Amino acid sequence: MLKRYQIIGYSAGVPTQERGVTSVMVSTSNYDIMLDCGEGTYLRWQKAGYKWKRLKYILITHMHPDHIGGLLPFLFYRKLNSIKSPLNIIGPPNLELYLADAFQHTGIKNNQDLDFVLFFLK
């Protein structure tokens, strides 16, 4: 059952001091869903009081930087916090390869339990 939703980033393509870029949280009775993860999402997510244990899904709508710019740092912070619960990442077909390449090129070993569901838009 839907409990609430909160826009935590809405500053179009460029963040400002007052507004982060695209990200919305949807909370149900059992878990949270993040829609997009623009730059700076982690700090706004944390400030809003969300918890790692409730986050079950991240849905990325498309691969523009203002929708994925915060995803790699967000997953890195999740790793640093030793979060062991599985996380489902839903997004475009190139999302999984993008993250694998990003982890490899930054030298971060990604040993998290991430499950990908990739979709194709026509």
mmCIF file of N, CA, C and O in Angstrom, residues 4-11 20-26 35 44 48 50:
data_model
loop_
_atom_site.group_PDB
_atom_site.id
_atom_site.type_symbol
_atom_site.label_atom_id
_atom_site.label_comp_id
_atom_site.label_asym_id
_atom_site.label_seq_id
_atom_site.Cartn_x
_atom_site.Cartn_y
_atom_site.Cartn_z
ATOM 1 N N ARG A 4 3.381 7.263 0.936
ATOM 2 C CA ARG A 4 3.675 8.647 0.556
ATOM 3 C C ARG A 4 4.702 8.667 -0.564
ATOM 4 O O ARG A 4 5.349 7.661 -0.850
ATOM 5 N N TYR A 5 4.840 9.813 -1.174
ATOM 6 C CA TYR A 5 5.934 10.034 -2.113
ATOM 7 C C TYR A 5 6.535 11.398 -1.811
ATOM 8 O O TYR A 5 5.876 12.278 -1.247
ATOM 9 N N GLN A 6 7.807 11.549 -2.133
ATOM 10 C CA GLN A 6 8.507 12.791 -1.854
ATOM 11 C C GLN A 6 9.469 13.079 -2.989
ATOM 12 O O GLN A 6 10.266 12.217 -3.366
ATOM 13 N N ILE A 7 9.399 14.277 -3.509
ATOM 14 C CA ILE A 7 10.364 14.716 -4.522
ATOM 15 C C ILE A 7 11.593 15.206 -3.774
ATOM 16 O O ILE A 7 11.519 16.163 -2.999
ATOM 17 N N ILE A 8 12.728 14.535 -3.983
ATOM 18 C CA ILE A 8 13.947 14.967 -3.291
ATOM 19 C C ILE A 8 14.918 15.663 -4.234
ATOM 20 O O ILE A 8 15.928 16.176 -3.803
ATOM 21 N N GLY A 9 14.593 15.697 -5.516
ATOM 22 C CA GLY A 9 15.383 16.447 -6.487
ATOM 23 C C GLY A 9 14.502 16.856 -7.646
ATOM 24 O O GLY A 9 13.792 16.031 -8.207
ATOM 25 N N TYR A 10 14.543 18.144 -8.004
ATOM 26 C CA TYR A 10 13.657 18.628 -9.066
ATOM 27 C C TYR A 10 14.249 19.817 -9.819
ATOM 28 O O TYR A 10 13.535 20.634 -10.383
ATOM 29 N N SER A 11 15.548 19.892 -9.890
ATOM 30 C CA SER A 11 16.184 21.073 -10.462
ATOM 31 C C SER A 11 16.596 20.888 -11.918
ATOM 32 O O SER A 11 17.628 21.389 -12.342
ATOM 33 N N GLY A 20 18.346 19.682 -5.594
ATOM 34 C CA GLY A 20 19.105 18.650 -6.286
ATOM 35 C C GLY A 20 18.423 18.323 -7.613
ATOM 36 O O GLY A 20 17.321 18.790 -7.893
ATOM 37 N N VAL A 21 19.073 17.514 -8.412
ATOM 38 C CA VAL A 21 18.465 17.098 -9.669
ATOM 39 C C VAL A 21 17.598 15.863 -9.444
ATOM 40 O O VAL A 21 17.465 15.370 -8.330
ATOM 41 N N THR A 22 17.036 15.356 -10.501
ATOM 42 C CA THR A 22 15.933 14.412 -10.490
ATOM 43 C C THR A 22 16.072 13.235 -9.539
ATOM 44 O O THR A 22 16.993 12.433 -9.642
ATOM 45 N N SER A 23 15.111 13.124 -8.629
ATOM 46 C CA SER A 23 14.939 11.948 -7.788
ATOM 47 C C SER A 23 13.627 12.067 -7.015
ATOM 48 O O SER A 23 13.302 13.139 -6.505
ATOM 49 N N VAL A 24 12.907 10.962 -6.972
ATOM 50 C CA VAL A 24 11.635 10.895 -6.250
ATOM 51 C C VAL A 24 11.649 9.621 -5.412
ATOM 52 O O VAL A 24 12.084 8.575 -5.875
ATOM 53 N N MET A 25 11.162 9.715 -4.192
ATOM 54 C CA MET A 25 11.021 8.540 -3.336
ATOM 55 C C MET A 25 9.543 8.192 -3.211
ATOM 56 O O MET A 25 8.708 9.063 -2.993
ATOM 57 N N VAL A 26 9.256 6.908 -3.354
ATOM 58 C CA VAL A 26 7.915 6.378 -3.151
ATOM 59 C C VAL A 26 8.020 5.383 -2.001
ATOM 60 O O VAL A 26 8.830 4.459 -2.054
ATOM 61 N N LEU A 35 13.038 6.663 -7.609
ATOM 62 C CA LEU A 35 12.894 6.887 -9.039
ATOM 63 C C LEU A 35 13.949 7.900 -9.456
ATOM 64 O O LEU A 35 13.912 9.055 -9.028
ATOM 65 N N ARG A 44 20.413 14.379 -0.016
ATOM 66 C CA ARG A 44 19.007 14.758 0.166
ATOM 67 C C ARG A 44 18.182 13.578 0.691
ATOM 68 O O ARG A 44 17.288 13.752 1.510
ATOM 69 N N ALA A 48 16.425 13.581 4.381
ATOM 70 C CA ALA A 48 14.984 13.339 4.499
ATOM 71 C C ALA A 48 14.674 12.183 5.455
ATOM 72 O O ALA A 48 13.508 11.933 5.767
ATOM 73 N N TYR A 50 15.524 8.804 5.115
ATOM 74 C CA TYR A 50 15.339 7.457 4.568
ATOM 75 C C TYR A 50 16.418 6.522 5.088
ATOM 76 O O TYR A 50 17.512 6.955 5.430
#
